[in-house]
Amino acid sequence: MSEHDHIIHDINTDINAAAKNAVNGTQHDFRGLNDARHGLDNNAQDNRPEEHLTHFHSFFYDLVTWKFPRATSFIFLSILSTIFAFRFINVLRYVFKAAYLLLGSVAALEYAGKPLGYKGVVSQMRPRRYYTISRSSLESVFEELHDFLNFVVVEFQRVVFVENVFTTVVSFVFSFFGYFLIKYLPLWSLAFITTIMVFTGPYIYINNQDAIDAQIAHYSDFANHKLIEARGLGEQYAGEAVIRARETAFQLSDKVQNYTTRRPAATAEKTELNANNFPSVPATEPLLQEYRQQEPINTA
């Protein structure tokens, strides 16, 4: 064997070994992710900060924290590819295309064999018993669906009742920006951005947890300090306003008291009367008949 053949053999050996290691590593990651989904990964509980209420908590925690990088990267790229496929490819149209090609092919094969004396190519391939879905498979699917719905309900309650303040704040930020972005961005772009943030945010936080927690504590202390200063200024201004209002009330009460004490004396001076203020009483009775005779007669 020549030197060139040795080099090619070594390259092929290395490629085969790398491919085998990649396949084994991917199988191991998927097996570990599946064990986490079924609650079989007992060693992982030491690294998780919280008690997981369902096995989906363990599954999604290991998924978004990239504990099994090959499995997570495969799922991540699969979700992104699905989003792009539904955005740029009319998937439903191709589903109908595959359906009519399949049905047309089997119908043509069936009719093509009958003139030659065959019963039918496709009919001869028909199984004696049609395939069915077993009850155990359906029960396992519904059980997984039930657990997943419980996972969603439990997580929603944990966010709403503020079991973890950071998680509630992050959910608020996501929903707030999503409310405004949905007016300007299509649904597929929102799904694309959300997928990237879900698969990268927890990984970045866990690998830089000390620095991020320090920054959060720093800004929290800064906000609390500013809040205390604002509260102190508010109390100071409120105290000054109360003092000014009290002084104004005292001044008004003094003015009212002075006015009420001076008014009776003035009214008493004005009400002093004597006999000259009244007209004199007539001494004789007025002659009513003479007054009527002097009254002009209306001829109208």
mmCIF file of N, CA and C in Angstrom, residues 221-298:
data_model
loop_
_atom_site.group_PDB
_atom_site.id
_atom_site.type_symbol
_atom_site.label_atom_id
_atom_site.label_comp_id
_atom_site.label_asym_id
_atom_site.label_seq_id
_atom_site.Cartn_x
_atom_site.Cartn_y
_atom_site.Cartn_z
ATOM 1 N N ASP A 221 -30.253 48.463 44.170
ATOM 2 C CA ASP A 221 -29.871 49.367 45.254
ATOM 3 C C ASP A 221 -29.951 50.825 44.816
ATOM 4 N N PHE A 222 -29.542 51.093 43.582
ATOM 5 C CA PHE A 222 -29.616 52.463 43.071
ATOM 6 C C PHE A 222 -31.060 52.944 42.998
ATOM 7 N N ALA A 223 -31.950 52.075 42.519
ATOM 8 C CA ALA A 223 -33.362 52.450 42.436
ATOM 9 C C ALA A 223 -33.959 52.643 43.827
ATOM 10 N N ASN A 224 -33.579 51.782 44.787
ATOM 11 C CA ASN A 224 -34.087 51.946 46.153
ATOM 12 C C ASN A 224 -33.580 53.234 46.783
ATOM 13 N N HIS A 225 -32.294 53.582 46.512
ATOM 14 C CA HIS A 225 -31.738 54.821 47.036
ATOM 15 C C HIS A 225 -32.473 56.036 46.477
ATOM 16 N N LYS A 226 -32.715 56.033 45.178
ATOM 17 C CA LYS A 226 -33.460 57.141 44.569
ATOM 18 C C LYS A 226 -34.885 57.198 45.103
ATOM 19 N N LEU A 227 -35.477 56.037 45.357
ATOM 20 C CA LEU A 227 -36.829 56.006 45.896
ATOM 21 C C LEU A 227 -36.871 56.587 47.301
ATOM 22 N N ILE A 228 -35.841 56.273 48.109
ATOM 23 C CA ILE A 228 -35.779 56.838 49.467
ATOM 24 C C ILE A 228 -35.591 58.347 49.409
ATOM 25 N N GLU A 229 -34.719 58.816 48.486
ATOM 26 C CA GLU A 229 -34.533 60.261 48.334
ATOM 27 C C GLU A 229 -35.829 60.942 47.906
ATOM 28 N N ALA A 230 -36.520 60.349 46.944
ATOM 29 C CA ALA A 230 -37.785 60.935 46.504
ATOM 30 C C ALA A 230 -38.816 60.938 47.628
ATOM 31 N N ARG A 231 -38.822 59.869 48.422
ATOM 32 C CA ARG A 231 -39.752 59.829 49.544
ATOM 33 C C ARG A 231 -39.416 60.906 50.571
ATOM 34 N N GLY A 232 -38.107 61.109 50.848
ATOM 35 C CA GLY A 232 -37.708 62.154 51.777
ATOM 36 C C GLY A 232 -38.089 63.543 51.289
ATOM 37 N N LEU A 233 -37.840 63.816 49.986
ATOM 38 C CA LEU A 233 -38.233 65.115 49.437
ATOM 39 C C LEU A 233 -39.746 65.298 49.496
ATOM 40 N N GLY A 234 -40.484 64.235 49.204
ATOM 41 C CA GLY A 234 -41.943 64.329 49.278
ATOM 42 C C GLY A 234 -42.419 64.626 50.689
ATOM 43 N N GLU A 235 -41.817 63.947 51.685
ATOM 44 C CA GLU A 235 -42.192 64.218 53.064
ATOM 45 C C GLU A 235 -41.823 65.640 53.475
ATOM 46 N N GLN A 236 -40.651 66.141 52.996
ATOM 47 C CA GLN A 236 -40.251 67.501 53.315
ATOM 48 C C GLN A 236 -41.221 68.521 52.729
ATOM 49 N N TYR A 237 -41.527 68.361 51.444
ATOM 50 C CA TYR A 237 -42.469 69.284 50.818
ATOM 51 C C TYR A 237 -43.850 69.185 51.453
ATOM 52 N N ALA A 238 -44.264 67.980 51.810
ATOM 53 C CA ALA A 238 -45.568 67.819 52.451
ATOM 54 C C ALA A 238 -45.598 68.498 53.811
ATOM 55 N N GLY A 239 -44.488 68.376 54.588
ATOM 56 C CA GLY A 239 -44.428 69.054 55.879
ATOM 57 C C GLY A 239 -44.492 70.572 55.749
ATOM 58 N N GLU A 240 -43.731 71.093 54.767
ATOM 59 C CA GLU A 240 -43.783 72.537 54.545
ATOM 60 C C GLU A 240 -45.173 72.981 54.111
ATOM 61 N N ALA A 241 -45.814 72.193 53.262
ATOM 62 C CA ALA A 241 -47.172 72.553 52.830
ATOM 63 C C ALA A 241 -48.145 72.519 53.996
ATOM 64 N N VAL A 242 -47.981 71.541 54.900
ATOM 65 C CA VAL A 242 -48.860 71.468 56.066
ATOM 66 C C VAL A 242 -48.652 72.667 56.971
ATOM 67 N N ILE A 243 -47.383 73.071 57.166
ATOM 68 C CA ILE A 243 -47.104 74.242 58.016
ATOM 69 C C ILE A 243 -47.702 75.503 57.412
ATOM 70 N N ARG A 244 -47.530 75.679 56.083
ATOM 71 C CA ARG A 244 -48.101 76.858 55.437
ATOM 72 C C ARG A 244 -49.625 76.845 55.509
ATOM 73 N N ALA A 245 -50.225 75.684 55.318
ATOM 74 C CA ALA A 245 -51.678 75.601 55.407
ATOM 75 C C ALA A 245 -52.158 75.904 56.824
ATOM 76 N N ARG A 246 -51.406 75.446 57.831
ATOM 77 C CA ARG A 246 -51.788 75.713 59.211
ATOM 78 C C ARG A 246 -51.683 77.200 59.530
ATOM 79 N N GLU A 247 -50.602 77.833 59.062
ATOM 80 C CA GLU A 247 -50.468 79.273 59.283
ATOM 81 C C GLU A 247 -51.586 80.050 58.589
ATOM 82 N N THR A 248 -51.905 79.655 57.362
ATOM 83 C CA THR A 248 -52.996 80.330 56.650
ATOM 84 C C THR A 248 -54.321 80.145 57.369
ATOM 85 N N ALA A 249 -54.547 78.957 57.911
ATOM 86 C CA ALA A 249 -55.794 78.710 58.652
ATOM 87 C C ALA A 249 -55.860 79.567 59.906
ATOM 88 N N PHE A 250 -54.712 79.690 60.600
ATOM 89 C CA PHE A 250 -54.691 80.540 61.783
ATOM 90 C C PHE A 250 -54.972 81.998 61.424
ATOM 91 N N GLN A 251 -54.355 82.483 60.338
ATOM 92 C CA GLN A 251 -54.601 83.867 59.925
ATOM 93 C C GLN A 251 -56.063 84.092 59.560
ATOM 94 N N LEU A 252 -56.642 83.167 58.837
ATOM 95 C CA LEU A 252 -58.044 83.309 58.470
ATOM 96 C C LEU A 252 -58.949 83.267 59.696
ATOM 97 N N SER A 253 -58.631 82.392 60.643
ATOM 98 C CA SER A 253 -59.455 82.323 61.854
ATOM 99 C C SER A 253 -59.343 83.610 62.670
ATOM 100 N N ASP A 254 -58.140 84.209 62.726
ATOM 101 C CA ASP A 254 -57.993 85.482 63.429
ATOM 102 C C ASP A 254 -58.801 86.587 62.763
ATOM 103 N N LYS A 255 -58.734 86.644 61.425
ATOM 104 C CA LYS A 255 -59.505 87.662 60.711
ATOM 105 C C LYS A 255 -61.002 87.482 60.932
ATOM 106 N N VAL A 256 -61.470 86.250 60.921
ATOM 107 C CA VAL A 256 -62.893 85.998 61.156
ATOM 108 C C VAL A 256 -63.294 86.408 62.564
ATOM 109 N N GLN A 257 -62.453 86.108 63.549
ATOM 110 C CA GLN A 257 -62.767 86.494 64.926
ATOM 111 C C GLN A 257 -62.794 88.008 65.097
ATOM 112 N N ASN A 258 -61.826 88.703 64.485
ATOM 113 C CA ASN A 258 -61.824 90.165 64.569
ATOM 114 C C ASN A 258 -63.058 90.759 63.901
ATOM 115 N N TYR A 259 -63.451 90.191 62.782
ATOM 116 C CA TYR A 259 -64.628 90.712 62.082
ATOM 117 C C TYR A 259 -65.907 90.494 62.884
ATOM 118 N N THR A 260 -66.015 89.340 63.507
ATOM 119 C CA THR A 260 -67.220 89.038 64.295
ATOM 120 C C THR A 260 -67.284 89.849 65.577
ATOM 121 N N THR A 261 -66.137 90.245 66.142
ATOM 122 C CA THR A 261 -66.148 91.061 67.364
ATOM 123 C C THR A 261 -66.434 92.519 67.074
ATOM 124 N N ARG A 262 -66.065 93.036 65.912
ATOM 125 C CA ARG A 262 -66.315 94.440 65.574
ATOM 126 C C ARG A 262 -67.716 94.663 65.038
ATOM 127 N N ARG A 263 -68.349 93.723 64.461
ATOM 128 C CA ARG A 263 -69.642 93.917 63.803
ATOM 129 C C ARG A 263 -70.779 94.229 64.768
ATOM 130 N N PRO A 264 -70.930 93.659 65.979
ATOM 131 C CA PRO A 264 -72.039 94.027 66.869
ATOM 132 C C PRO A 264 -72.010 95.478 67.308
ATOM 133 N N ALA A 265 -70.795 96.044 67.564
ATOM 134 C CA ALA A 265 -70.709 97.449 67.969
ATOM 135 C C ALA A 265 -71.181 98.363 66.859
ATOM 136 N N ALA A 266 -70.779 98.058 65.609
ATOM 137 C CA ALA A 266 -71.206 98.891 64.486
ATOM 138 C C ALA A 266 -72.702 98.821 64.296
ATOM 139 N N THR A 267 -73.271 97.672 64.435
ATOM 140 C CA THR A 267 -74.725 97.546 64.274
ATOM 141 C C THR A 267 -75.465 98.234 65.397
ATOM 142 N N ALA A 268 -74.839 98.228 66.596
ATOM 143 C CA ALA A 268 -75.500 98.915 67.716
ATOM 144 C C ALA A 268 -75.532 100.410 67.487
ATOM 145 N N GLU A 269 -74.429 100.964 66.934
ATOM 146 C CA GLU A 269 -74.415 102.400 66.640
ATOM 147 C C GLU A 269 -75.435 102.752 65.576
ATOM 148 N N LYS A 270 -75.607 101.904 64.602
ATOM 149 C CA LYS A 270 -76.542 102.189 63.530
ATOM 150 C C LYS A 270 -77.989 102.061 63.986
ATOM 151 N N THR A 271 -78.261 101.302 65.029
ATOM 152 C CA THR A 271 -79.644 101.067 65.450
ATOM 153 C C THR A 271 -80.109 102.005 66.570
ATOM 154 N N GLU A 272 -79.319 102.997 66.913
ATOM 155 C CA GLU A 272 -79.765 103.970 67.920
ATOM 156 C C GLU A 272 -80.813 104.881 67.301
ATOM 157 N N LEU A 273 -82.054 104.955 67.860
ATOM 158 C CA LEU A 273 -83.183 105.712 67.324
ATOM 159 C C LEU A 273 -83.653 106.745 68.344
ATOM 160 N N ASN A 274 -84.279 107.838 67.788
ATOM 161 C CA ASN A 274 -84.917 108.838 68.647
ATOM 162 C C ASN A 274 -86.277 109.180 68.071
ATOM 163 N N ALA A 275 -86.995 110.087 68.732
ATOM 164 C CA ALA A 275 -88.352 110.429 68.317
ATOM 165 C C ALA A 275 -88.400 111.239 67.048
ATOM 166 N N ASN A 276 -87.318 111.945 66.737
ATOM 167 C CA ASN A 276 -87.320 112.764 65.530
ATOM 168 C C ASN A 276 -87.215 111.955 64.256
ATOM 169 N N ASN A 277 -86.816 110.655 64.376
ATOM 170 C CA ASN A 277 -86.702 109.824 63.179
ATOM 171 C C ASN A 277 -88.045 109.394 62.607
ATOM 172 N N PHE A 278 -89.167 109.563 63.338
ATOM 173 C CA PHE A 278 -90.467 109.091 62.890
ATOM 174 C C PHE A 278 -91.356 110.283 62.507
ATOM 175 N N PRO A 279 -92.266 110.164 61.550
ATOM 176 C CA PRO A 279 -93.188 111.260 61.208
ATOM 177 C C PRO A 279 -94.241 111.465 62.306
ATOM 178 N N SER A 280 -94.807 112.661 62.311
ATOM 179 C CA SER A 280 -95.818 112.989 63.341
ATOM 180 C C SER A 280 -97.147 112.337 63.008
ATOM 181 N N VAL A 281 -97.871 111.978 64.036
ATOM 182 C CA VAL A 281 -99.165 111.319 63.863
ATOM 183 C C VAL A 281 -100.222 112.379 63.576
ATOM 184 N N PRO A 282 -101.088 112.219 62.520
ATOM 185 C CA PRO A 282 -102.140 113.211 62.238
ATOM 186 C C PRO A 282 -103.140 113.269 63.374
ATOM 187 N N ALA A 283 -103.609 114.522 63.650
ATOM 188 C CA ALA A 283 -104.535 114.721 64.777
ATOM 189 C C ALA A 283 -105.981 114.555 64.376
ATOM 190 N N THR A 284 -106.333 114.804 63.130
ATOM 191 C CA THR A 284 -107.723 114.695 62.667
ATOM 192 C C THR A 284 -107.860 113.578 61.689
ATOM 193 N N GLU A 285 -109.096 113.055 61.541
ATOM 194 C CA GLU A 285 -109.384 111.969 60.616
ATOM 195 C C GLU A 285 -109.521 112.519 59.212
ATOM 196 N N PRO A 286 -108.937 111.938 58.197
ATOM 197 C CA PRO A 286 -109.037 112.440 56.829
ATOM 198 C C PRO A 286 -110.459 112.323 56.310
ATOM 199 N N LEU A 287 -110.883 113.364 55.523
ATOM 200 C CA LEU A 287 -112.237 113.403 54.961
ATOM 201 C C LEU A 287 -112.255 112.583 53.686
ATOM 202 N N LEU A 288 -112.805 111.353 53.775
ATOM 203 C CA LEU A 288 -112.810 110.450 52.640
ATOM 204 C C LEU A 288 -113.817 110.879 51.600
ATOM 205 N N GLN A 289 -114.976 111.475 51.972
ATOM 206 C CA GLN A 289 -115.996 111.861 51.010
ATOM 207 C C GLN A 289 -115.521 113.008 50.156
ATOM 208 N N GLU A 290 -114.872 114.013 50.752
ATOM 209 C CA GLU A 290 -114.363 115.145 49.984
ATOM 210 C C GLU A 290 -113.316 114.672 48.983
ATOM 211 N N TYR A 291 -112.515 113.699 49.419
ATOM 212 C CA TYR A 291 -111.478 113.179 48.509
ATOM 213 C C TYR A 291 -112.104 112.496 47.311
ATOM 214 N N ARG A 292 -113.251 111.744 47.498
ATOM 215 C CA ARG A 292 -113.912 111.061 46.391
ATOM 216 C C ARG A 292 -114.570 112.073 45.450
ATOM 217 N N GLN A 293 -115.118 113.212 45.982
ATOM 218 C CA GLN A 293 -115.749 114.213 45.134
ATOM 219 C C GLN A 293 -114.726 114.906 44.245
ATOM 220 N N GLN A 294 -113.533 115.117 44.772
ATOM 221 C CA GLN A 294 -112.496 115.774 43.997
ATOM 222 C C GLN A 294 -111.871 114.842 42.963
ATOM 223 N N GLU A 295 -112.159 113.530 43.005
ATOM 224 C CA GLU A 295 -111.542 112.584 42.067
ATOM 225 C C GLU A 295 -112.173 112.725 40.691
ATOM 226 N N PRO A 296 -111.453 112.918 39.614
ATOM 227 C CA PRO A 296 -112.007 113.087 38.288
ATOM 228 C C PRO A 296 -112.759 111.851 37.820
ATOM 229 N N ILE A 297 -113.814 112.114 36.999
ATOM 230 C CA ILE A 297 -114.682 111.022 36.514
ATOM 231 C C ILE A 297 -114.158 110.569 35.170
ATOM 232 N N ASN A 298 -114.039 109.288 35.060
ATOM 233 C CA ASN A 298 -113.523 108.672 33.822
ATOM 234 C C ASN A 298 -114.680 108.442 32.886
#
